[in-house]
PDB file of C-alpha atoms in Angstrom:
ATOM      1  CA  MET A   1     119.823  95.864 117.193  1.00 98.00           C
ATOM      2  CA  LEU A   2     120.154  95.537 113.415  1.00 98.00           C
ATOM      3  CA  LEU A   3     119.052  98.029 110.791  1.00 98.00           C
ATOM      4  CA  ALA A   4     118.956  96.218 107.433  1.00 98.00           C
ATOM      5  CA  TYR A   5     117.966  98.368 104.487  1.00 98.00           C
ATOM      6  CA  PHE A   6     117.569  98.319 100.728  1.00 98.00           C
ATOM      7  CA  SER A   7     117.716 101.602  98.856  1.00 98.00           C
ATOM      8  CA  ARG A   8     117.939 102.594  95.206  1.00 97.00           C
ATOM      9  CA  ALA A   9     119.456 105.803  93.874  1.00 97.00           C
ATOM     10  CA  GLY A  10     118.850 107.085  90.356  1.00 97.00           C
ATOM     11  CA  TRP A  11     115.689 108.367  88.733  1.00 97.00           C
ATOM     12  CA  ASN A  12     112.852 108.299  91.217  1.00 96.00           C
ATOM     13  CA  TYR A  13     109.225 109.349  91.660  1.00 94.00           C
ATOM     14  CA  HIS A  14     108.921 112.908  92.970  1.00 95.00           C
ATOM     15  CA  TYR A  15     105.526 114.593  93.501  1.00 94.00           C
ATOM     16  CA  GLY A  16     104.103 113.035  90.342  1.00 93.00           C
ATOM     17  CA  GLY A  17     107.205 113.677  88.259  1.00 95.00           C
ATOM     18  CA  ARG A  18     110.781 112.389  88.342  1.00 96.00           C
ATOM     19  CA  THR A  19     113.983 113.475  90.040  1.00 97.00           C
ATOM     20  CA  HIS A  20     117.474 112.011  90.071  1.00 98.00           C
ATOM     21  CA  LEU A  21     118.656 110.933  93.524  1.00 98.00           C
ATOM     22  CA  ARG A  22     122.380 110.572  94.221  1.00 97.00           C
ATOM     23  CA  THR A  23     121.415 108.788  97.439  1.00 98.00           C
ATOM     24  CA  GLY A  24     118.209 106.783  97.673  1.00 98.00           C
ATOM     25  CA  ASN A  25     115.510 107.980 100.057  1.00 98.00           C
ATOM     26  CA  THR A  26     115.706 104.864 102.218  1.00 98.00           C
ATOM     27  CA  GLU A  27     119.461 105.221 102.583  1.00 98.00           C
ATOM     28  CA  VAL A  28     118.977 108.822 103.735  1.00 98.00           C
ATOM     29  CA  LEU A  29     116.484 107.549 106.321  1.00 98.00           C
ATOM     30  CA  ALA A  30     118.703 104.632 107.386  1.00 98.00           C
ATOM     31  CA  VAL A  31     121.684 106.921 107.949  1.00 98.00           C
ATOM     32  CA  MET A  32     119.478 109.271 109.961  1.00 98.00           C
ATOM     33  CA  ILE A  33     118.241 106.423 112.173  1.00 98.00           C
ATOM     34  CA  SER A  34     121.725 104.952 112.628  1.00 97.00           C
ATOM     35  CA  ARG A  35     122.986 108.298 113.918  1.00 97.00           C
ATOM     36  CA  LEU A  36     120.220 108.387 116.531  1.00 97.00           C
ATOM     37  CA  ILE A  37     120.453 104.855 117.932  1.00 97.00           C
ATOM     38  CA  GLU A  38     123.100 102.270 118.614  1.00 95.00           C
ATOM     39  CA  CYS A  39     122.716  99.567 115.980  1.00 97.00           C
ATOM     40  CA  ASP A  40     124.555  97.561 113.392  1.00 98.00           C
ATOM     41  CA  VAL A  41     123.725  98.585 109.832  1.00 98.00           C
ATOM     42  CA  HIS A  42     123.588  96.283 106.823  1.00 98.00           C
ATOM     43  CA  ARG A  43     122.892  97.524 103.318  1.00 98.00           C
ATOM     44  CA  ILE A  44     121.015  94.925 101.271  1.00 98.00           C
ATOM     45  CA  GLU A  45     122.217  94.970  97.676  1.00 98.00           C
ATOM     46  CA  ALA A  46     120.956  92.999  94.722  1.00 98.00           C
ATOM     47  CA  ALA A  47     123.429  90.717  92.969  1.00 98.00           C
ATOM     48  CA  GLU A  48     121.817  91.996  89.771  1.00 98.00           C
ATOM     49  CA  PRO A  49     121.563  95.739  90.498  1.00 97.00           C
ATOM     50  CA  TYR A  50     118.364  97.598  89.749  1.00 97.00           C
ATOM     51  CA  SER A  51     118.501 100.049  86.868  1.00 97.00           C
ATOM     52  CA  ASP A  52     119.104 103.762  87.349  1.00 96.00           C
ATOM     53  CA  ASP A  53     116.106 104.230  85.034  1.00 97.00           C
ATOM     54  CA  TYR A  54     112.802 104.603  86.881  1.00 96.00           C
ATOM     55  CA  GLN A  55     110.604 102.897  84.265  1.00 96.00           C
ATOM     56  CA  ASP A  56     112.999  99.940  83.920  1.00 97.00           C
ATOM     57  CA  THR A  57     112.911  99.481  87.691  1.00 97.00           C
ATOM     58  CA  VAL A  58     109.106  99.690  87.779  1.00 96.00           C
ATOM     59  CA  GLU A  59     108.865  97.029  85.059  1.00 97.00           C
ATOM     60  CA  ARG A  60     111.351  94.748  86.836  1.00 98.00           C
ATOM     61  CA  ASN A  61     109.467  95.162  90.094  1.00 97.00           C
ATOM     62  CA  VAL A  62     106.139  94.256  88.448  1.00 97.00           C
ATOM     63  CA  ARG A  63     107.731  91.083  87.039  1.00 98.00           C
ATOM     64  CA  GLU A  64     109.255  90.184  90.404  1.00 98.00           C
ATOM     65  CA  GLN A  65     106.009  90.757  92.301  1.00 97.00           C
ATOM     66  CA  SER A  66     103.907  88.831  89.785  1.00 98.00           C
ATOM     67  CA  THR A  67     106.211  85.794  90.013  1.00 98.00           C
ATOM     68  CA  ASP A  68     106.865  86.120  93.780  1.00 97.00           C
ATOM     69  CA  ALA A  69     110.580  86.343  92.888  1.00 97.00           C
ATOM     70  CA  ARG A  70     113.382  86.387  95.425  1.00 97.00           C
ATOM     71  CA  PRO A  71     116.259  88.405  93.902  1.00 98.00           C
ATOM     72  CA  VAL A  72     119.702  87.232  94.998  1.00 98.00           C
ATOM     73  CA  ILE A  73     121.433  89.374  97.628  1.00 98.00           C
ATOM     74  CA  ALA A  74     125.011  90.323  96.736  1.00 98.00           C
ATOM     75  CA  ASP A  75     126.565  90.213 100.215  1.00 95.00           C
ATOM     76  CA  PRO A  76     124.187  88.496 102.649  1.00 97.00           C
ATOM     77  CA  LEU A  77     124.747  88.467 106.382  1.00 97.00           C
ATOM     78  CA  ALA A  78     125.969  85.145 107.746  1.00 96.00           C
ATOM     79  CA  SER A  79     123.435  85.304 110.589  1.00 97.00           C
ATOM     80  CA  ILE A  80     121.117  87.592 112.530  1.00 98.00           C
ATOM     81  CA  ASP A  81     121.139  85.371 115.621  1.00 97.00           C
ATOM     82  CA  GLN A  82     122.807  88.011 117.808  1.00 98.00           C
ATOM     83  CA  TYR A  83     120.018  90.572 117.299  1.00 98.00           C
ATOM     84  CA  GLU A  84     116.817  90.895 119.313  1.00 98.00           C
ATOM     85  CA  ILE A  85     115.428  93.834 117.332  1.00 98.00           C
ATOM     86  CA  VAL A  86     115.572  94.166 113.552  1.00 98.00           C
ATOM     87  CA  LEU A  87     114.534  97.265 111.616  1.00 98.00           C
ATOM     88  CA  LEU A  88     113.767  96.319 108.005  1.00 98.00           C
ATOM     89  CA  ALA A  89     113.905  99.430 105.830  1.00 98.00           C
ATOM     90  CA  SER A  90     113.039  99.848 102.159  1.00 98.00           C
ATOM     91  CA  GLY A  91     110.998 101.848  99.761  1.00 98.00           C
ATOM     92  CA  ILE A  92     107.465 100.838  98.908  1.00 98.00           C
ATOM     93  CA  TRP A  93     107.140  99.798  95.280  1.00 96.00           C
ATOM     94  CA  ASN A  94     103.629  99.114  94.033  1.00 95.00           C
ATOM     95  CA  VAL A  95     102.221  98.995  97.585  1.00 96.00           C
ATOM     96  CA  ARG A  96     104.817  96.572  98.981  1.00 97.00           C
ATOM     97  CA  ALA A  97     108.482  96.311  99.795  1.00 98.00           C
ATOM     98  CA  PRO A  98     110.719  95.273  96.890  1.00 98.00           C
ATOM     99  CA  MET A  99     110.948  91.502  96.585  1.00 98.00           C
ATOM    100  CA  ILE A 100     114.585  91.542  97.690  1.00 98.00           C
ATOM    101  CA  MET A 101     113.223  92.295 101.177  1.00 98.00           C
ATOM    102  CA  SER A 102     111.259  89.039 101.059  1.00 97.00           C
ATOM    103  CA  ARG A 103     114.497  87.266 100.107  1.00 97.00           C
ATOM    104  CA  PHE A 104     116.199  88.817 103.129  1.00 98.00           C
ATOM    105  CA  ALA A 105     113.341  87.868 105.443  1.00 97.00           C
ATOM    106  CA  ASP A 106     113.173  84.307 104.100  1.00 94.00           C
ATOM    107  CA  SER A 107     116.915  83.853 104.653  1.00 96.00           C
ATOM    108  CA  TYR A 108     117.037  84.086 108.447  1.00 97.00           C
ATOM    109  CA  ASP A 109     115.456  82.746 111.608  1.00 97.00           C
ATOM    110  CA  PHE A 110     113.360  85.535 113.103  1.00 98.00           C
ATOM    111  CA  ALA A 111     111.863  83.457 115.933  1.00 97.00           C
ATOM    112  CA  GLY A 112     111.707  85.521 119.114  1.00 97.00           C
ATOM    113  CA  LYS A 113     112.829  88.748 117.433  1.00 98.00           C
ATOM    114  CA  THR A 114     110.993  92.042 117.165  1.00 98.00           C
ATOM    115  CA  VAL A 115     110.760  93.449 113.631  1.00 98.00           C
ATOM    116  CA  HIS A 116     109.961  97.080 112.883  1.00 98.00           C
ATOM    117  CA  PRO A 117     109.100  97.851 109.238  1.00 98.00           C
ATOM    118  CA  VAL A 118     110.559 101.174 108.066  1.00 98.00           C
ATOM    119  CA  THR A 119     109.541 102.562 104.691  1.00 98.00           C
ATOM    120  CA  THR A 120     109.908 105.465 102.356  1.00 98.00           C
ATOM    121  CA  HIS A 121     106.981 105.902 100.013  1.00 97.00           C
ATOM    122  CA  ALA A 122     105.120 108.141  97.604  1.00 95.00           C
ATOM    123  CA  MET A 123     101.553 107.385  98.704  1.00 93.00           C
ATOM    124  CA  SER A 124     101.400 103.932 100.269  1.00 95.00           C
ATOM    125  CA  GLY A 125     102.722 104.432 103.803  1.00 97.00           C
ATOM    126  CA  LEU A 126     103.836 101.065 105.151  1.00 98.00           C
ATOM    127  CA  GLY A 127     102.102  99.344 102.241  1.00 97.00           C
ATOM    128  CA  THR A 128     101.723  95.634 102.955  1.00 97.00           C
ATOM    129  CA  THR A 129     104.979  95.326 104.932  1.00 97.00           C
ATOM    130  CA  GLU A 130     103.328  94.399 108.217  1.00 96.00           C
ATOM    131  CA  ARG A 131     101.395  91.542 106.616  1.00 96.00           C
ATOM    132  CA  ASP A 132     104.308  90.486 104.395  1.00 97.00           C
ATOM    133  CA  TYR A 133     106.842  90.456 107.233  1.00 97.00           C
ATOM    134  CA  ALA A 134     104.414  88.555 109.447  1.00 96.00           C
ATOM    135  CA  ALA A 135     104.470  85.832 106.773  1.00 96.00           C
ATOM    136  CA  THR A 136     108.194  85.901 105.946  1.00 96.00           C
ATOM    137  CA  CYS A 137     109.751  86.715 109.332  1.00 97.00           C
ATOM    138  CA  ARG A 138     108.226  83.622 110.902  1.00 94.00           C
ATOM    139  CA  GLY A 139     108.131  83.690 114.690  1.00 96.00           C
ATOM    140  CA  ALA A 140     108.848  87.419 114.951  1.00 98.00           C
ATOM    141  CA  VAL A 141     106.712  90.021 116.636  1.00 98.00           C
ATOM    142  CA  ILE A 142     105.895  92.651 114.021  1.00 98.00           C
ATOM    143  CA  ALA A 143     105.980  95.922 115.922  1.00 98.00           C
ATOM    144  CA  ASP A 144     105.054  99.489 115.014  1.00 97.00           C
ATOM    145  CA  GLY A 145     106.505 100.667 111.751  1.00 98.00           C
ATOM    146  CA  LEU A 146     107.665 104.006 110.464  1.00 98.00           C
ATOM    147  CA  ALA A 147     106.606 105.386 107.081  1.00 98.00           C
ATOM    148  CA  VAL A 148     108.198 108.537 105.666  1.00 98.00           C
ATOM    149  CA  ARG A 149     107.197 110.137 102.400  1.00 98.00           C
ATOM    150  CA  GLY A 150     110.230 110.011 100.108  1.00 97.00           C
ATOM    151  CA  GLU A 151     109.987 113.655  99.116  1.00 97.00           C
ATOM    152  CA  GLU A 152     110.093 114.616 102.818  1.00 98.00           C
ATOM    153  CA  VAL A 153     112.865 112.306 104.016  1.00 98.00           C
ATOM    154  CA  ASN A 154     115.457 115.056 104.478  1.00 98.00           C
ATOM    155  CA  ASP A 155     113.174 116.821 106.971  1.00 98.00           C
ATOM    156  CA  ALA A 156     112.005 113.691 108.805  1.00 98.00           C
ATOM    157  CA  ARG A 157     114.291 113.793 111.840  1.00 98.00           C
ATOM    158  CA  PRO A 158     111.622 115.043 114.312  1.00 98.00           C
ATOM    159  CA  ALA A 159     109.186 112.313 113.211  1.00 98.00           C
ATOM    160  CA  VAL A 160     111.950 109.697 113.319  1.00 98.00           C
ATOM    161  CA  GLU A 161     112.984 110.719 116.837  1.00 97.00           C
ATOM    162  CA  THR A 162     109.362 110.597 118.010  1.00 97.00           C
ATOM    163  CA  TRP A 163     108.871 107.119 116.498  1.00 98.00           C
ATOM    164  CA  LEU A 164     112.110 105.806 117.976  1.00 98.00           C
ATOM    165  CA  ARG A 165     111.207 107.190 121.421  1.00 96.00           C
ATOM    166  CA  GLN A 166     107.638 105.788 121.274  1.00 96.00           C
ATOM    167  CA  ASN A 167     109.028 102.344 120.513  1.00 97.00           C
ATOM    168  CA  GLY A 168     111.674 102.399 123.242  1.00 96.00           C
ATOM    169  CA  LEU A 169     114.503 102.499 120.702  1.00 97.00           C
ATOM    170  CA  LEU A 170     115.762 105.985 121.591  1.00 89.00           C
ATOM    171  CA  ASN A 171     116.771 107.007 125.061  1.00 73.00           C
ATOM    172  CA  PRO A 172     114.562 109.866 126.334  1.00 66.00           C
TER     173      PRO A 172
END
């Protein structure tokens, strides 16, 4: 099993305002999941890092979404062939995963794999990840996803355990 995630620290949305995160919400969630299940973990990082500034990141994301951009990944995996199950974790930015997740998905052969979307969000839940991953992770089965509100990520362990158990990813 592979848990591949993209997370951004810095200034972030927080209950309508802003807060500075030393560790991004999705990274907090990814670490939590990786401590509960046996999996390889890969952090997806942009070759051109996203700004620490919230508004700059929002503006970059809008540009990337409007042009269907595929930001370059700094240290891509050579292959995902050895994995049967892939958890793709990211925040939800403007109702969808950041475009770097589409780059990741486009870069590998997902035929015969099971993909679980995992998101942190402010209001959008899984956003369009199920539809987007169905298009970019060609040949994969898109299975049940997990959506955790970013402001609540530190208290999400019970919900995470329940989701993992319901999807046969956590031993009873």
